[in-house]
PDB file of C-alpha atoms in Angstrom:
ATOM      1  CA  MET S   1     -54.885  89.557 147.137  1.00 50.00           C
ATOM      2  CA  LYS S   2     -55.433  86.434 145.029  1.00 46.00           C
ATOM      3  CA  LYS S   3     -59.191  86.955 145.322  1.00 48.00           C
ATOM      4  CA  ASN S   4     -58.899  90.575 144.153  1.00 50.00           C
ATOM      5  CA  ILE S   5     -56.859  89.527 141.075  1.00 45.00           C
ATOM      6  CA  SER S   6     -59.481  86.922 140.193  1.00 47.00           C
ATOM      7  CA  LEU S   7     -62.254  89.510 140.456  1.00 43.00           C
ATOM      8  CA  LEU S   8     -60.268  91.877 138.242  1.00 42.00           C
ATOM      9  CA  VAL S   9     -59.837  89.190 135.577  1.00 40.00           C
ATOM     10  CA  VAL S  10     -63.573  88.434 135.662  1.00 40.00           C
ATOM     11  CA  ALA S  11     -64.383  92.149 135.312  1.00 43.00           C
ATOM     12  CA  VAL S  12     -62.065  92.532 132.316  1.00 40.00           C
ATOM     13  CA  LEU S  13     -63.519  89.440 130.622  1.00 40.00           C
ATOM     14  CA  PHE S  14     -67.073  90.687 131.235  1.00 38.00           C
ATOM     15  CA  SER S  15     -66.236  94.127 129.870  1.00 40.00           C
ATOM     16  CA  THR S  16     -64.697  92.582 126.732  1.00 39.00           C
ATOM     17  CA  ALA S  17     -67.741  90.391 126.199  1.00 39.00           C
ATOM     18  CA  MET S  18     -70.054  93.383 126.498  1.00 35.00           C
ATOM     19  CA  VAL S  19     -68.076  95.264 123.835  1.00 37.00           C
ATOM     20  CA  GLY S  20     -68.294  92.246 121.542  1.00 33.00           C
ATOM     21  CA  CYS S  21     -72.057  92.103 122.015  1.00 28.00           C
ATOM     22  CA  SER S  22     -72.682  95.831 121.717  1.00 35.00           C
ATOM     23  CA  LYS S  23     -75.293  97.075 119.262  1.00 41.00           C
ATOM     24  CA  SER S  24     -74.087  97.784 115.728  1.00 49.00           C
ATOM     25  CA  GLU S  25     -73.586 101.376 114.644  1.00 83.00           C
ATOM     26  CA  SER S  26     -76.769 102.803 113.137  1.00 94.00           C
ATOM     27  CA  VAL S  27     -77.151 104.351 109.683  1.00 98.00           C
ATOM     28  CA  SER S  28     -79.055 107.601 109.155  1.00 98.00           C
ATOM     29  CA  THR S  29     -80.908 108.558 105.970  1.00 98.00           C
ATOM     30  CA  ASP S  30     -82.741 111.804 105.251  1.00 98.00           C
ATOM     31  CA  GLY S  31     -84.775 113.189 102.367  1.00 96.00           C
ATOM     32  CA  SER S  32     -87.426 112.335  99.782  1.00 94.00           C
ATOM     33  CA  THR S  33     -90.868 111.427 101.131  1.00 92.00           C
ATOM     34  CA  SER S  34     -91.586 109.664  97.812  1.00 90.00           C
ATOM     35  CA  MET S  35     -88.820 107.182  98.583  1.00 94.00           C
ATOM     36  CA  SER S  36     -90.369 106.137 101.895  1.00 93.00           C
ATOM     37  CA  LYS S  37     -91.746 102.776 100.750  1.00 92.00           C
ATOM     38  CA  VAL S  38     -88.573 101.616  99.001  1.00 95.00           C
ATOM     39  CA  ILE S  39     -86.103 102.889 101.613  1.00 97.00           C
ATOM     40  CA  GLU S  40     -88.114 101.461 104.515  1.00 96.00           C
ATOM     41  CA  SER S  41     -88.338  98.066 102.785  1.00 97.00           C
ATOM     42  CA  LEU S  42     -84.593  98.048 102.121  1.00 98.00           C
ATOM     43  CA  SER S  43     -83.806  99.199 105.660  1.00 98.00           C
ATOM     44  CA  GLU S  44     -85.936  96.442 107.188  1.00 97.00           C
ATOM     45  CA  ALA S  45     -84.256  93.769 105.059  1.00 97.00           C
ATOM     46  CA  PHE S  46     -80.794  95.121 105.884  1.00 98.00           C
ATOM     47  CA  GLN S  47     -81.539  95.218 109.610  1.00 97.00           C
ATOM     48  CA  GLU S  48     -82.753  91.613 109.536  1.00 96.00           C
ATOM     49  CA  LYS S  49     -79.590  90.601 107.685  1.00 96.00           C
ATOM     50  CA  THR S  50     -77.027  92.517 109.766  1.00 96.00           C
ATOM     51  CA  GLY S  51     -78.685  93.722 112.972  1.00 96.00           C
ATOM     52  CA  THR S  52     -77.790  97.314 112.067  1.00 97.00           C
ATOM     53  CA  GLU S  53     -80.560  99.871 112.538  1.00 97.00           C
ATOM     54  CA  VAL S  54     -81.310 102.297 109.695  1.00 98.00           C
ATOM     55  CA  THR S  55     -83.205 105.505 110.491  1.00 97.00           C
ATOM     56  CA  TYR S  56     -85.193 107.483 107.923  1.00 97.00           C
ATOM     57  CA  ASN S  57     -86.103 111.158 108.271  1.00 96.00           C
ATOM     58  CA  ALA S  58     -88.744 112.104 105.665  1.00 94.00           C
ATOM     59  CA  THR S  59     -87.962 115.775 105.045  1.00 94.00           C
ATOM     60  CA  GLY S  60     -88.101 116.119 101.235  1.00 93.00           C
ATOM     61  CA  SER S  61     -85.369 115.885  98.609  1.00 94.00           C
ATOM     62  CA  GLY S  62     -83.986 119.389  99.039  1.00 94.00           C
ATOM     63  CA  ALA S  63     -83.740 119.040 102.809  1.00 96.00           C
ATOM     64  CA  GLY S  64     -82.089 115.621 102.456  1.00 97.00           C
ATOM     65  CA  ILE S  65     -79.437 117.040 100.146  1.00 97.00           C
ATOM     66  CA  GLU S  66     -78.763 119.852 102.618  1.00 97.00           C
ATOM     67  CA  ALA S  67     -78.535 117.312 105.453  1.00 97.00           C
ATOM     68  CA  VAL S  68     -75.737 115.475 103.632  1.00 97.00           C
ATOM     69  CA  LEU S  69     -73.863 118.738 103.032  1.00 96.00           C
ATOM     70  CA  ALA S  70     -74.198 119.690 106.701  1.00 96.00           C
ATOM     71  CA  GLY S  71     -73.150 116.222 107.899  1.00 96.00           C
ATOM     72  CA  ARG S  72     -76.483 115.563 109.639  1.00 96.00           C
ATOM     73  CA  CYS S  73     -76.987 112.172 107.984  1.00 97.00           C
ATOM     74  CA  ASP S  74     -74.997 109.396 106.341  1.00 97.00           C
ATOM     75  CA  ILE S  75     -76.975 109.129 103.099  1.00 98.00           C
ATOM     76  CA  GLY S  76     -79.355 111.620 101.521  1.00 98.00           C
ATOM     77  CA  LEU S  77     -82.410 110.588  99.494  1.00 98.00           C
ATOM     78  CA  SER S  78     -83.486 112.567  96.438  1.00 96.00           C
ATOM     79  CA  SER S  79     -86.264 111.909  93.942  1.00 92.00           C
ATOM     80  CA  ARG S  80     -84.528 114.037  91.327  1.00 92.00           C
ATOM     81  CA  ASP S  81     -81.080 114.221  89.769  1.00 93.00           C
ATOM     82  CA  LEU S  82     -78.525 116.397  91.495  1.00 96.00           C
ATOM     83  CA  LYS S  83     -78.121 119.871  90.028  1.00 94.00           C
ATOM     84  CA  ASP S  84     -74.758 121.068  88.716  1.00 96.00           C
ATOM     85  CA  GLU S  85     -74.348 123.483  91.613  1.00 97.00           C
ATOM     86  CA  GLU S  86     -74.943 120.661  94.103  1.00 97.00           C
ATOM     87  CA  LYS S  87     -72.356 118.475  92.385  1.00 97.00           C
ATOM     88  CA  ALA S  88     -69.948 121.436  92.499  1.00 97.00           C
ATOM     89  CA  LYS S  89     -70.261 121.360  96.300  1.00 97.00           C
ATOM     90  CA  GLY S  90     -68.838 117.841  96.312  1.00 97.00           C
ATOM     91  CA  LEU S  91     -72.028 115.802  96.278  1.00 98.00           C
ATOM     92  CA  GLU S  92     -72.420 112.597  94.311  1.00 98.00           C
ATOM     93  CA  GLY S  93     -75.643 110.904  93.219  1.00 98.00           C
ATOM     94  CA  THR S  94     -76.171 107.173  92.709  1.00 97.00           C
ATOM     95  CA  ILE S  95     -79.426 106.156  91.015  1.00 96.00           C
ATOM     96  CA  ILE S  96     -81.005 103.225  92.816  1.00 97.00           C
ATOM     97  CA  ALA S  97     -84.357 103.048  91.019  1.00 95.00           C
ATOM     98  CA  TYR S  98     -86.790 104.752  88.658  1.00 94.00           C
ATOM     99  CA  ASP S  99     -90.279 105.791  89.713  1.00 91.00           C
ATOM    100  CA  GLY S 100     -93.287 106.971  87.749  1.00 93.00           C
ATOM    101  CA  ILE S 101     -94.987 110.176  88.804  1.00 95.00           C
ATOM    102  CA  ALA S 102     -98.680 109.400  88.632  1.00 97.00           C
ATOM    103  CA  ILE S 103    -101.126 112.136  87.651  1.00 98.00           C
ATOM    104  CA  ILE S 104    -104.006 111.598  90.062  1.00 98.00           C
ATOM    105  CA  VAL S 105    -107.636 112.711  90.201  1.00 98.00           C
ATOM    106  CA  HIS S 106    -110.649 111.885  92.365  1.00 98.00           C
ATOM    107  CA  PRO S 107    -112.068 108.385  91.597  1.00 98.00           C
ATOM    108  CA  SER S 108    -115.367 109.955  90.501  1.00 98.00           C
ATOM    109  CA  ASN S 109    -113.676 111.992  87.765  1.00 98.00           C
ATOM    110  CA  LYS S 110    -114.668 110.779  84.273  1.00 97.00           C
ATOM    111  CA  VAL S 111    -111.333 111.842  82.767  1.00 98.00           C
ATOM    112  CA  SER S 112    -109.042 108.838  82.326  1.00 98.00           C
ATOM    113  CA  ASP S 113    -106.353 110.092  79.922  1.00 98.00           C
ATOM    114  CA  LEU S 114    -104.492 113.374  79.460  1.00 98.00           C
ATOM    115  CA  SER S 115    -101.673 114.328  77.121  1.00 98.00           C
ATOM    116  CA  LEU S 116     -98.470 115.836  78.516  1.00 97.00           C
ATOM    117  CA  GLU S 117     -99.345 119.092  76.742  1.00 98.00           C
ATOM    118  CA  THR S 118    -102.813 119.153  78.307  1.00 98.00           C
ATOM    119  CA  ILE S 119    -101.396 118.504  81.779  1.00 98.00           C
ATOM    120  CA  ALA S 120     -99.054 121.464  81.298  1.00 98.00           C
ATOM    121  CA  LYS S 121    -101.939 123.693  80.205  1.00 98.00           C
ATOM    122  CA  ILE S 122    -103.972 122.623  83.240  1.00 98.00           C
ATOM    123  CA  TYR S 123    -101.187 123.392  85.699  1.00 98.00           C
ATOM    124  CA  THR S 124    -100.319 126.755  84.135  1.00 98.00           C
ATOM    125  CA  GLY S 125    -103.966 127.824  84.250  1.00 98.00           C
ATOM    126  CA  GLU S 126    -104.605 127.844  80.493  1.00 98.00           C
ATOM    127  CA  ILE S 127    -107.236 125.119  80.981  1.00 98.00           C
ATOM    128  CA  LYS S 128    -109.371 125.838  84.051  1.00 98.00           C
ATOM    129  CA  ASN S 129    -112.449 123.588  83.786  1.00 98.00           C
ATOM    130  CA  TRP S 130    -112.778 119.816  83.614  1.00 98.00           C
ATOM    131  CA  LYS S 131    -115.449 120.095  80.889  1.00 98.00           C
ATOM    132  CA  ASP S 132    -112.725 121.351  78.530  1.00 98.00           C
ATOM    133  CA  VAL S 133    -110.915 118.004  78.751  1.00 98.00           C
ATOM    134  CA  GLY S 134    -113.898 115.650  78.682  1.00 97.00           C
ATOM    135  CA  GLY S 135    -114.938 115.839  82.319  1.00 97.00           C
ATOM    136  CA  ALA S 136    -117.881 117.303  84.208  1.00 97.00           C
ATOM    137  CA  ASP S 137    -118.374 121.036  84.601  1.00 98.00           C
ATOM    138  CA  GLY S 138    -116.186 122.117  87.490  1.00 98.00           C
ATOM    139  CA  GLU S 139    -113.189 124.350  88.199  1.00 98.00           C
ATOM    140  CA  ILE S 140    -109.944 122.346  88.274  1.00 98.00           C
ATOM    141  CA  VAL S 141    -108.232 122.516  91.672  1.00 98.00           C
ATOM    142  CA  LEU S 142    -104.454 122.241  91.326  1.00 98.00           C
ATOM    143  CA  ILE S 143    -102.620 120.311  94.038  1.00 98.00           C
ATOM    144  CA  GLY S 144     -98.814 120.068  94.084  1.00 98.00           C
ATOM    145  CA  ARG S 145     -95.749 119.787  96.278  1.00 96.00           C
ATOM    146  CA  GLU S 146     -93.659 122.387  98.070  1.00 94.00           C
ATOM    147  CA  ALA S 147     -90.724 124.127  96.379  1.00 91.00           C
ATOM    148  CA  ASN S 148     -87.979 121.798  97.696  1.00 85.00           C
ATOM    149  CA  SER S 149     -89.754 118.624  96.600  1.00 92.00           C
ATOM    150  CA  GLY S 150     -88.016 116.289  94.174  1.00 90.00           C
ATOM    151  CA  THR S 151     -91.421 115.170  92.906  1.00 92.00           C
ATOM    152  CA  ARG S 152     -92.334 118.748  92.056  1.00 94.00           C
ATOM    153  CA  ASP S 153     -88.975 119.328  90.391  1.00 91.00           C
ATOM    154  CA  GLY S 154     -89.426 116.168  88.323  1.00 91.00           C
ATOM    155  CA  PHE S 155     -93.013 116.962  87.377  1.00 95.00           C
ATOM    156  CA  GLU S 156     -92.308 120.558  86.387  1.00 95.00           C
ATOM    157  CA  SER S 157     -89.181 119.617  84.431  1.00 91.00           C
ATOM    158  CA  ILE S 158     -90.999 116.921  82.446  1.00 94.00           C
ATOM    159  CA  THR S 159     -94.038 119.124  81.735  1.00 96.00           C
ATOM    160  CA  ASP S 160     -91.907 122.251  81.155  1.00 95.00           C
ATOM    161  CA  THR S 161     -93.869 124.220  83.730  1.00 97.00           C
ATOM    162  CA  GLU S 162     -91.101 125.432  86.074  1.00 93.00           C
ATOM    163  CA  ASP S 163     -92.233 128.566  87.945  1.00 93.00           C
ATOM    164  CA  LYS S 164     -95.487 128.602  85.921  1.00 97.00           C
ATOM    165  CA  CYS S 165     -97.820 126.370  87.951  1.00 98.00           C
ATOM    166  CA  LYS S 166    -100.877 127.997  89.537  1.00 97.00           C
ATOM    167  CA  TYR S 167    -101.169 125.788  92.609  1.00 98.00           C
ATOM    168  CA  ARG S 168    -104.209 126.066  94.854  1.00 97.00           C
ATOM    169  CA  GLN S 169    -102.466 123.977  97.511  1.00 98.00           C
ATOM    170  CA  GLU S 170     -98.804 123.035  98.022  1.00 98.00           C
ATOM    171  CA  CYS S 171     -98.298 119.946 100.198  1.00 97.00           C
ATOM    172  CA  THR S 172     -95.221 118.896 102.153  1.00 93.00           C
ATOM    173  CA  SER S 173     -95.497 115.164 101.464  1.00 93.00           C
ATOM    174  CA  THR S 174     -96.713 112.627  98.916  1.00 92.00           C
ATOM    175  CA  GLY S 175     -99.320 111.390 101.410  1.00 94.00           C
ATOM    176  CA  ASP S 176    -100.740 114.892 101.837  1.00 97.00           C
ATOM    177  CA  VAL S 177    -101.165 115.270  98.056  1.00 98.00           C
ATOM    178  CA  ILE S 178    -103.060 111.976  97.876  1.00 97.00           C
ATOM    179  CA  THR S 179    -105.266 112.980 100.816  1.00 98.00           C
ATOM    180  CA  ALA S 180    -106.009 116.386  99.276  1.00 98.00           C
ATOM    181  CA  VAL S 181    -106.972 114.909  95.890  1.00 98.00           C
ATOM    182  CA  SER S 182    -109.097 112.146  97.460  1.00 98.00           C
ATOM    183  CA  SER S 183    -111.042 114.796  99.372  1.00 98.00           C
ATOM    184  CA  ASN S 184    -111.938 117.004  96.384  1.00 98.00           C
ATOM    185  CA  HIS S 185    -113.921 115.850  93.312  1.00 98.00           C
ATOM    186  CA  ASN S 186    -112.361 118.590  91.165  1.00 98.00           C
ATOM    187  CA  ALA S 187    -108.749 118.179  92.281  1.00 98.00           C
ATOM    188  CA  ILE S 188    -105.739 117.009  90.287  1.00 98.00           C
ATOM    189  CA  GLY S 189    -102.326 116.216  91.722  1.00 98.00           C
ATOM    190  CA  TYR S 190     -99.145 114.256  91.160  1.00 97.00           C
ATOM    191  CA  ALA S 191     -97.555 111.618  93.362  1.00 95.00           C
ATOM    192  CA  SER S 192     -95.052 108.799  93.363  1.00 91.00           C
ATOM    193  CA  LEU S 193     -96.571 105.795  91.593  1.00 92.00           C
ATOM    194  CA  ALA S 194     -95.356 103.537  94.404  1.00 87.00           C
ATOM    195  CA  SER S 195     -97.475 105.508  96.881  1.00 89.00           C
ATOM    196  CA  VAL S 196    -100.762 105.736  94.961  1.00 92.00           C
ATOM    197  CA  LYS S 197    -103.758 104.251  96.787  1.00 91.00           C
ATOM    198  CA  ASP S 198    -107.320 103.285  95.830  1.00 95.00           C
ATOM    199  CA  SER S 199    -108.542 106.582  97.274  1.00 98.00           C
ATOM    200  CA  VAL S 200    -107.417 108.308  94.046  1.00 98.00           C
ATOM    201  CA  LYS S 201    -107.330 107.445  90.336  1.00 98.00           C
ATOM    202  CA  ALA S 202    -104.163 107.578  88.247  1.00 98.00           C
ATOM    203  CA  VAL S 203    -104.903 108.716  84.694  1.00 98.00           C
ATOM    204  CA  SER S 204    -102.929 107.525  81.676  1.00 98.00           C
ATOM    205  CA  VAL S 205    -100.638 110.029  79.963  1.00 98.00           C
ATOM    206  CA  GLY S 206    -100.737 110.099  76.176  1.00 97.00           C
ATOM    207  CA  GLY S 207    -102.555 106.771  76.218  1.00 98.00           C
ATOM    208  CA  VAL S 208     -99.987 105.040  78.436  1.00 98.00           C
ATOM    209  CA  ALA S 209    -100.978 103.967  81.954  1.00 97.00           C
ATOM    210  CA  PRO S 210     -98.386 104.345  84.733  1.00 95.00           C
ATOM    211  CA  SER S 211     -97.022 100.954  85.818  1.00 92.00           C
ATOM    212  CA  GLU S 212     -93.751  99.259  86.641  1.00 86.00           C
ATOM    213  CA  SER S 213     -93.529  97.868  83.108  1.00 90.00           C
ATOM    214  CA  THR S 214     -94.216 101.192  81.347  1.00 94.00           C
ATOM    215  CA  VAL S 215     -91.694 102.969  83.565  1.00 92.00           C
ATOM    216  CA  LYS S 216     -89.138 100.244  82.849  1.00 87.00           C
ATOM    217  CA  ASP S 217     -89.578 100.360  79.068  1.00 90.00           C
ATOM    218  CA  GLY S 218     -89.679 104.168  79.042  1.00 90.00           C
ATOM    219  CA  SER S 219     -93.110 104.452  77.413  1.00 96.00           C
ATOM    220  CA  TYR S 220     -94.609 106.275  80.414  1.00 97.00           C
ATOM    221  CA  ALA S 221     -93.423 109.861  80.045  1.00 95.00           C
ATOM    222  CA  VAL S 222     -93.691 111.150  83.611  1.00 96.00           C
ATOM    223  CA  GLN S 223     -90.914 109.378  85.507  1.00 93.00           C
ATOM    224  CA  ARG S 224     -87.848 110.313  87.562  1.00 91.00           C
ATOM    225  CA  PRO S 225     -84.894 108.693  89.348  1.00 93.00           C
ATOM    226  CA  PHE S 226     -84.548 107.778  93.018  1.00 95.00           C
ATOM    227  CA  VAL S 227     -81.063 108.904  94.046  1.00 97.00           C
ATOM    228  CA  LEU S 228     -78.740 108.161  96.962  1.00 98.00           C
ATOM    229  CA  VAL S 229     -76.746 111.295  97.821  1.00 98.00           C
ATOM    230  CA  THR S 230     -73.290 111.163  99.410  1.00 98.00           C
ATOM    231  CA  LYS S 231     -70.203 113.376  99.701  1.00 97.00           C
ATOM    232  CA  LYS S 232     -67.691 112.454  97.023  1.00 95.00           C
ATOM    233  CA  ASP S 233     -64.566 112.966  99.139  1.00 90.00           C
ATOM    234  CA  THR S 234     -65.960 111.829 102.502  1.00 94.00           C
ATOM    235  CA  GLU S 235     -65.766 108.160 103.422  1.00 95.00           C
ATOM    236  CA  LEU S 236     -68.927 106.581 104.765  1.00 97.00           C
ATOM    237  CA  SER S 237     -68.868 104.860 108.143  1.00 96.00           C
ATOM    238  CA  LYS S 238     -68.460 101.077 108.033  1.00 96.00           C
ATOM    239  CA  SER S 239     -72.174 100.457 108.637  1.00 97.00           C
ATOM    240  CA  ALA S 240     -73.275 103.134 106.162  1.00 98.00           C
ATOM    241  CA  LYS S 241     -70.946 101.699 103.509  1.00 97.00           C
ATOM    242  CA  GLU S 242     -72.371  98.208 104.110  1.00 98.00           C
ATOM    243  CA  PHE S 243     -75.917  99.555 103.758  1.00 98.00           C
ATOM    244  CA  PHE S 244     -75.029 101.505 100.605  1.00 98.00           C
ATOM    245  CA  ASP S 245     -73.390  98.456  99.026  1.00 98.00           C
ATOM    246  CA  TYR S 246     -76.334  96.240  99.952  1.00 98.00           C
ATOM    247  CA  ILE S 247     -79.081  98.450  98.521  1.00 98.00           C
ATOM    248  CA  THR S 248     -77.162  99.045  95.267  1.00 97.00           C
ATOM    249  CA  SER S 249     -76.467  95.336  94.756  1.00 96.00           C
ATOM    250  CA  SER S 250     -78.471  92.854  92.703  1.00 95.00           C
ATOM    251  CA  GLU S 251     -79.515  91.251  95.999  1.00 95.00           C
ATOM    252  CA  ALA S 252     -81.804  94.231  96.642  1.00 96.00           C
ATOM    253  CA  ASN S 253     -83.525  94.175  93.231  1.00 95.00           C
ATOM    254  CA  LYS S 254     -86.506  92.089  94.335  1.00 94.00           C
ATOM    255  CA  ILE S 255     -87.111  94.288  97.386  1.00 96.00           C
ATOM    256  CA  ILE S 256     -87.011  97.405  95.194  1.00 94.00           C
ATOM    257  CA  SER S 257     -89.401  95.853  92.692  1.00 90.00           C
ATOM    258  CA  ASN S 258     -91.813  94.798  95.452  1.00 90.00           C
ATOM    259  CA  ALA S 259     -91.862  98.410  96.621  1.00 89.00           C
ATOM    260  CA  GLY S 260     -93.408  99.365  93.279  1.00 84.00           C
ATOM    261  CA  VAL S 261     -90.426 100.938  91.533  1.00 90.00           C
ATOM    262  CA  VAL S 262     -87.941  99.776  88.908  1.00 91.00           C
ATOM    263  CA  SER S 263     -84.420  98.870  90.026  1.00 93.00           C
ATOM    264  CA  ALA S 264     -81.602 100.694  88.266  1.00 91.00           C
ATOM    265  CA  ASN S 265     -79.309  97.661  88.610  1.00 85.00           C
TER     266      ASN S 265
END
């Protein structure tokens, strides 16, 4: 009997120890593909600091907002401001950073600067050939994002081209836009500045090149916010709240900056 009691005590102590050493609750994020670099950098730093895993589902801004509404993730990621109708459903947006939307062309393209007005005329089909804007003779191929994209929403809002763009190809991610433009000498596209690679060339807009400094001082015209989306009246889990507080604190500023965007804090 005494032996059985001792074994029971050992079992209870072992069970308690296992609970104490159990893996931390994970945090789920869902949304903007443009925010991949910054959210992955922040998630990695947070996991190293706390041991809590953060998952990221790159579905696009619209899908991320819907995921929050449906309760499929802790925090949504949007590369545009929330619309009034989304706020009316109880959603709340917290701006974490500002990102430039780079207007990109093939590296061989001679065009290096376009005005906002010219970009609008190109995307609405009023200007169809590169020779009309200082480039070589060739039909302009318009590359953009899919309808639920925050990048597309931001681009079309800034250029005043909503529902007017004559896209040749609509891509489901920032990476796909960059790949499409890098593969076509006559293509033009738009992509998150933080994601732009050497395989494409970012043109200046109105004489201002896209950079962290020009986004920060507001001189680069084509920029948008990176937004964390949550439910206003729904409390985050302990781990999700810790992650939210961490990435909106001044401690995260350097990580955000290193990801190529401008911290909002």
